[in-house]
PDB file of C-alpha atoms in Angstrom:
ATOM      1  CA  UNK A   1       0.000   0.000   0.000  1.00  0.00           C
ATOM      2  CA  UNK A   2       1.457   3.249  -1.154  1.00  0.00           C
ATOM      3  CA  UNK A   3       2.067   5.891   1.385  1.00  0.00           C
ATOM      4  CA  UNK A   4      -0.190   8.362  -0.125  1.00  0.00           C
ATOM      5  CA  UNK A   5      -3.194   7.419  -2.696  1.00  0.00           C
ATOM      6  CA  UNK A   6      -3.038   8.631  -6.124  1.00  0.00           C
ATOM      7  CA  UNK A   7      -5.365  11.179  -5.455  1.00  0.00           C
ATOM      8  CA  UNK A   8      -2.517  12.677  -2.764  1.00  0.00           C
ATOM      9  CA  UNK A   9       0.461  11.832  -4.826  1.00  0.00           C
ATOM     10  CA  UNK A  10       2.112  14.860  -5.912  1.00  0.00           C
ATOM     11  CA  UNK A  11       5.896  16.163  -7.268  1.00  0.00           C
ATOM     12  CA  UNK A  12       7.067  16.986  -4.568  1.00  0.00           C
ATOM     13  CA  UNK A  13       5.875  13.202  -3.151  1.00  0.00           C
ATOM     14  CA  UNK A  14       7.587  11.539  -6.050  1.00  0.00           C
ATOM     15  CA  UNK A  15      11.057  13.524  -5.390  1.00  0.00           C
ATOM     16  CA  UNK A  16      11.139  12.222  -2.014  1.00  0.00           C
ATOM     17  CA  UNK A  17      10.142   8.471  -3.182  1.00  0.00           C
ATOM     18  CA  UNK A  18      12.757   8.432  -5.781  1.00  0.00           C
ATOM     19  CA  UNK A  19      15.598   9.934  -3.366  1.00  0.00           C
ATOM     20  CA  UNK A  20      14.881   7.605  -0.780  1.00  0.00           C
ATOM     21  CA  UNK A  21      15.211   4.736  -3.454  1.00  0.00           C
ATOM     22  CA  UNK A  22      18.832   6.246  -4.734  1.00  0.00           C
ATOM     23  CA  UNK A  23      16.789   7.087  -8.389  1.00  0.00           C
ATOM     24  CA  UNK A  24      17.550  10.651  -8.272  1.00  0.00           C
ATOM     25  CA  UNK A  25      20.800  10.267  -8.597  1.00  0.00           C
ATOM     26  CA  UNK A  26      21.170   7.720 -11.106  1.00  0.00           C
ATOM     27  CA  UNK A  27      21.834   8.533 -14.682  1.00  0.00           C
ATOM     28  CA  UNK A  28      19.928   5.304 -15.846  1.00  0.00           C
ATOM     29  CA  UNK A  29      16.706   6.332 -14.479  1.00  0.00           C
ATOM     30  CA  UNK A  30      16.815  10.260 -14.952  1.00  0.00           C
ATOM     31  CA  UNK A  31      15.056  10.813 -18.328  1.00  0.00           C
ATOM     32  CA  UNK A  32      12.372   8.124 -16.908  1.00  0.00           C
ATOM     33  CA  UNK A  33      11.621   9.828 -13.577  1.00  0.00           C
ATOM     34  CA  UNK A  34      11.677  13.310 -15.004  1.00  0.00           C
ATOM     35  CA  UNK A  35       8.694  11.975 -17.237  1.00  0.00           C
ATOM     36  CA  UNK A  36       6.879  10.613 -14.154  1.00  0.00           C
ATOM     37  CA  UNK A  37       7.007  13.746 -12.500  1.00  0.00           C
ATOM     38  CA  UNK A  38       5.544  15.735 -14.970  1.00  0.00           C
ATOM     39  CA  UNK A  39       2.953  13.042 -15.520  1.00  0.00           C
ATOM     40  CA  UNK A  40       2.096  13.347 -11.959  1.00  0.00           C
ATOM     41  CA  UNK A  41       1.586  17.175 -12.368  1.00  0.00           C
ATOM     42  CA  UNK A  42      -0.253  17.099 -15.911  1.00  0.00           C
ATOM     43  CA  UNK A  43      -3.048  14.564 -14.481  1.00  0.00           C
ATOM     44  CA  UNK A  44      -3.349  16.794 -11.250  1.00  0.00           C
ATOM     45  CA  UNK A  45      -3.538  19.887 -13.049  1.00  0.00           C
ATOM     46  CA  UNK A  46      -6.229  17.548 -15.322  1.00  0.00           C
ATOM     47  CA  UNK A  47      -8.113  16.291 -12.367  1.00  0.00           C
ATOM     48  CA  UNK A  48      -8.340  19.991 -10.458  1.00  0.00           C
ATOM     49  CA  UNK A  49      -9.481  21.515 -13.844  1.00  0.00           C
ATOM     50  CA  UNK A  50     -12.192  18.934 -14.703  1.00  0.00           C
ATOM     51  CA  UNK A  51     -13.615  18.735 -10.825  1.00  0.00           C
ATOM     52  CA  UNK A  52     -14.287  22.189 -11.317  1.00  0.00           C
ATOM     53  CA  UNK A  53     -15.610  22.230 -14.500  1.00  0.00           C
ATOM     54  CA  UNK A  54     -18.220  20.974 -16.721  1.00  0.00           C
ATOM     55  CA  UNK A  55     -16.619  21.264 -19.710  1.00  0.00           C
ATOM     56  CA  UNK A  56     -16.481  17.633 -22.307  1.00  0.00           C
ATOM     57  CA  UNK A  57     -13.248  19.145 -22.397  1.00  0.00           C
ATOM     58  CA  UNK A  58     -11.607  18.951 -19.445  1.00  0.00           C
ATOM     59  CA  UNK A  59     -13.240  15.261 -19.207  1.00  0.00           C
ATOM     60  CA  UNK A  60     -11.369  14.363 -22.328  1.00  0.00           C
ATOM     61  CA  UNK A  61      -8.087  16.072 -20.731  1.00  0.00           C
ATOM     62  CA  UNK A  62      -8.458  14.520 -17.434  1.00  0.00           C
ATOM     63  CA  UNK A  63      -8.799  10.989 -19.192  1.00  0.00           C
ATOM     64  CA  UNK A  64      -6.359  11.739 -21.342  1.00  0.00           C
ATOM     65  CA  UNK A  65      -3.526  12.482 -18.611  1.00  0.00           C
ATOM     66  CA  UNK A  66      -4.352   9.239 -16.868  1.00  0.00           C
ATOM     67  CA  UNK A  67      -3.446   7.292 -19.705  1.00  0.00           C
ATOM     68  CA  UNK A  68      -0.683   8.780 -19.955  1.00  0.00           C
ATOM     69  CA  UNK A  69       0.911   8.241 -16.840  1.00  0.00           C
ATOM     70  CA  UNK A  70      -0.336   4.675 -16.646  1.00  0.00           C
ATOM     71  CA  UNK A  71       1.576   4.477 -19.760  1.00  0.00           C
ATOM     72  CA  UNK A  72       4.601   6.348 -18.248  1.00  0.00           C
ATOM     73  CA  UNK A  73       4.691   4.500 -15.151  1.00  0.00           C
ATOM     74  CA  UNK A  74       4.509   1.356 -17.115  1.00  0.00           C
ATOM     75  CA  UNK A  75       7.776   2.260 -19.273  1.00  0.00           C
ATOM     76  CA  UNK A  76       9.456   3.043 -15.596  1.00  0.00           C
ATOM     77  CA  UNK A  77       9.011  -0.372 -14.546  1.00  0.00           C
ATOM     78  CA  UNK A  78       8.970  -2.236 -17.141  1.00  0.00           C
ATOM     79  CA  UNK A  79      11.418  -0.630 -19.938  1.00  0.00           C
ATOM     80  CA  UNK A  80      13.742   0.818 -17.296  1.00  0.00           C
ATOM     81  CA  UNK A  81      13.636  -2.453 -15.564  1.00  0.00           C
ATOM     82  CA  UNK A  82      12.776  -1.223 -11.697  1.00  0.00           C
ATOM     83  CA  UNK A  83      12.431  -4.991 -10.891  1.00  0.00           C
ATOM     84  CA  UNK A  84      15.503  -5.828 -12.212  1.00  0.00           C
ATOM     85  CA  UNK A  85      17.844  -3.168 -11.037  1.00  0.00           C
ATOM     86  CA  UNK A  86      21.370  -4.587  -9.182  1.00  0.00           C
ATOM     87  CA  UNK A  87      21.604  -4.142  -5.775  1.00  0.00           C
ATOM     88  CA  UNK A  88      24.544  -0.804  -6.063  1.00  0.00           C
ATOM     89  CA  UNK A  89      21.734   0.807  -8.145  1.00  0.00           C
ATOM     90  CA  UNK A  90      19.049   0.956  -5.675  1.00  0.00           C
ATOM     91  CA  UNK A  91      18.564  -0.299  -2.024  1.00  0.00           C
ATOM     92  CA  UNK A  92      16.898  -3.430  -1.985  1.00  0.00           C
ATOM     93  CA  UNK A  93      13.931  -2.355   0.256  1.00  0.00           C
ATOM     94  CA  UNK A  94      13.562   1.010  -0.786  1.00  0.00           C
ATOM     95  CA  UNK A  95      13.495  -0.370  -4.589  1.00  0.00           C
ATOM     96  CA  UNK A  96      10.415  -3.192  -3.242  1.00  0.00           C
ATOM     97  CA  UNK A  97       8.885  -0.134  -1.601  1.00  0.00           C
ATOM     98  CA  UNK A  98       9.013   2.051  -4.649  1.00  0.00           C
ATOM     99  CA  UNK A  99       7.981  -0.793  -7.267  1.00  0.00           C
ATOM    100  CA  UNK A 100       4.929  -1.552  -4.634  1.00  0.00           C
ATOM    101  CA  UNK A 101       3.933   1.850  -4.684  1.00  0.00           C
ATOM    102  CA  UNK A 102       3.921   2.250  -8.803  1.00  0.00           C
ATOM    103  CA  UNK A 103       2.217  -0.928  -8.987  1.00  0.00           C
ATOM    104  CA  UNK A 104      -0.472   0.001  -6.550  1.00  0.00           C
ATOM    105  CA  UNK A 105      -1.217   3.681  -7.845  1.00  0.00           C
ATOM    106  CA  UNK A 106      -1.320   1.633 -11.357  1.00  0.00           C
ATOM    107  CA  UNK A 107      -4.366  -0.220 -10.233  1.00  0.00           C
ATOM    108  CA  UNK A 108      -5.817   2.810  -8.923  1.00  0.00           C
ATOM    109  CA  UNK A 109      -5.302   4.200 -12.291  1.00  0.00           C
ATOM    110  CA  UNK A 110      -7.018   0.941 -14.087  1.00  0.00           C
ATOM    111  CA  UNK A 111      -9.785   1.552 -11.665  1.00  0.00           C
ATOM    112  CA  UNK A 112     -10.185   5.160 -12.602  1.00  0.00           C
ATOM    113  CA  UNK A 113     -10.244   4.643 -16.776  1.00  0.00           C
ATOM    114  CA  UNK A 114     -12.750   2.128 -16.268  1.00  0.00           C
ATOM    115  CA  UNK A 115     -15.103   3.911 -14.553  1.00  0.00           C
ATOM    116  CA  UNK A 116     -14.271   6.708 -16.275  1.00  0.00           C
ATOM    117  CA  UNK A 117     -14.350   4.921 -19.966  1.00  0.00           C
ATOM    118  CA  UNK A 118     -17.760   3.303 -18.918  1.00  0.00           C
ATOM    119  CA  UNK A 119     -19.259   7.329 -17.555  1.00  0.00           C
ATOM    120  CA  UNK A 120     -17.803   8.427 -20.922  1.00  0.00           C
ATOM    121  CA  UNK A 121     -20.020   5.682 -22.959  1.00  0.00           C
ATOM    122  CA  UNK A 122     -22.903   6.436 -21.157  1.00  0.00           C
ATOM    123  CA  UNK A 123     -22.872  10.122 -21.571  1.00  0.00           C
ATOM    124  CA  UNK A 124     -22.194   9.734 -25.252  1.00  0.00           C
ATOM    125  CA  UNK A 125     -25.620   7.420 -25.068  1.00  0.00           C
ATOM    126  CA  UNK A 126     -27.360   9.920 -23.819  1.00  0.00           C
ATOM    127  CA  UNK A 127     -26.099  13.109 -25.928  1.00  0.00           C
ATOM    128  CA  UNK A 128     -26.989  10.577 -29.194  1.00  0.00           C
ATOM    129  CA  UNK A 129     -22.891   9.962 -29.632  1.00  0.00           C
ATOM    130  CA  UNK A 130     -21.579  13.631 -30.072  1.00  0.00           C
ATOM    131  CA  UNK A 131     -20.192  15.037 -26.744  1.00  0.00           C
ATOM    132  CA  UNK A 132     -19.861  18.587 -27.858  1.00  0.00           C
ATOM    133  CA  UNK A 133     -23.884  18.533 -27.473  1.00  0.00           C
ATOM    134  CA  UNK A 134     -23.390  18.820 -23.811  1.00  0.00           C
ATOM    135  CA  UNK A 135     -21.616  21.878 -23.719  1.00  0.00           C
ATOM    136  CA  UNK A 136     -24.286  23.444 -25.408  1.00  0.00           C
ATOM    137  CA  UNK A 137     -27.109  22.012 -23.030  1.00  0.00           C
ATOM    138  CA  UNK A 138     -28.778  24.658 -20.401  1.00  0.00           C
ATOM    139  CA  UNK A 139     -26.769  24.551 -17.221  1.00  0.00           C
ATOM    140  CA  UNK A 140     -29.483  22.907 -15.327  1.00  0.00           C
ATOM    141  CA  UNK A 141     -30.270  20.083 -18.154  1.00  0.00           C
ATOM    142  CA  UNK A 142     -26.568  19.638 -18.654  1.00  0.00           C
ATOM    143  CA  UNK A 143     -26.040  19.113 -14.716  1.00  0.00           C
ATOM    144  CA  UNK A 144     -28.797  16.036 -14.561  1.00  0.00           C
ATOM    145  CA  UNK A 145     -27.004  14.766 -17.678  1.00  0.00           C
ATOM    146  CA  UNK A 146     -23.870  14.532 -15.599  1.00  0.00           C
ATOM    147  CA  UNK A 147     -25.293  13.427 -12.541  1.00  0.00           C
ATOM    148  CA  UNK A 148     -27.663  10.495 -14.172  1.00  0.00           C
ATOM    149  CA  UNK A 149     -24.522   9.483 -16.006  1.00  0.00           C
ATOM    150  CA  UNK A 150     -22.519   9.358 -12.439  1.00  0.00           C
ATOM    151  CA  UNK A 151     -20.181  11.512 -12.881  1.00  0.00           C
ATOM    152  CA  UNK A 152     -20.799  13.028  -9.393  1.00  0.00           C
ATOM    153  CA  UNK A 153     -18.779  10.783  -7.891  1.00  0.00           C
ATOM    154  CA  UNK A 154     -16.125  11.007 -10.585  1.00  0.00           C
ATOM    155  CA  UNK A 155     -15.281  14.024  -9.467  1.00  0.00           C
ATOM    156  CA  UNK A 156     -13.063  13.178  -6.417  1.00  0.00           C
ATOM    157  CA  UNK A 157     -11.055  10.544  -8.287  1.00  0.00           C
TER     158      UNK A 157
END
């Protein structure tokens, strides 16, 4: 279990996590954490834009930035080869701990497209396929179309 949820992981989170695992100052890993990091910020800039909005827009965005840092933690892992790192690299634990942490904030970010994808399928249903229809929907008719949809709980993902 990851120290902070995705929701509460941050840049400043992430610089501490990859100090404490030696990644900051490797070489091998500095092009690959420098993309997490800003992957971090683009989906919370993404998330804090579409919880205040209700904009098809900033929906699109926010799904948008979570693929992309599933995809970028995935390439951390997997193409820089976390798991497979020798010992001088990275501390043993701190490399479990950080690999533990990715993994779990990955499911959390599964979770979130598929809820997400399936709110997304559902409000094209019910704007007949064309989501540029909502924005032009009266505030109050546009706010039941999010809410019967479900994206009011969406919004604190």
């Amino acid at each position: 279990m990851p120290a902070r949820s995705l929701a509460e992981l941050d840049g400043k989170f992430w610089k501490t996590l990859k100090k404490q695992a030696g990644i900051k100052s490797s070489g091998w890993f500095k092009k690959a954490d420098a993309s997490v990091g800003k992957q971090i910020e683009t989906l919370n800039k993404a998330r804090e834009k579409f919880e205040l909005s209700d904009l098809t827009e900033d929906l699109l965005s926010y799904q948008k930035a979570l693929d992309k840092l599933a995809e970028t933690f995935d390439k951390f892992v997997n193409k820089k080869g976390l798991d497979e790192v020798e010992e001088g690299d990275l501390k043993k634990k701190e490399k479990e701990e950080l690999a533990a942490d990715i993994k779990s904030w990955s499911e959390e970010i599964a979770a979130a497209k598929v809820d997400l994808d399936q709110k997304i399928k559902k409000l094209l249903l019910a704007v007949g396929g064309d989501l540029k229809k909502l924005d032009k929907l009266e505030k109050a008719k546009k706010k039941e179309v999010w809410k019967q949809v479900g994206f009011n709980d969406t919004f604190n993902i």
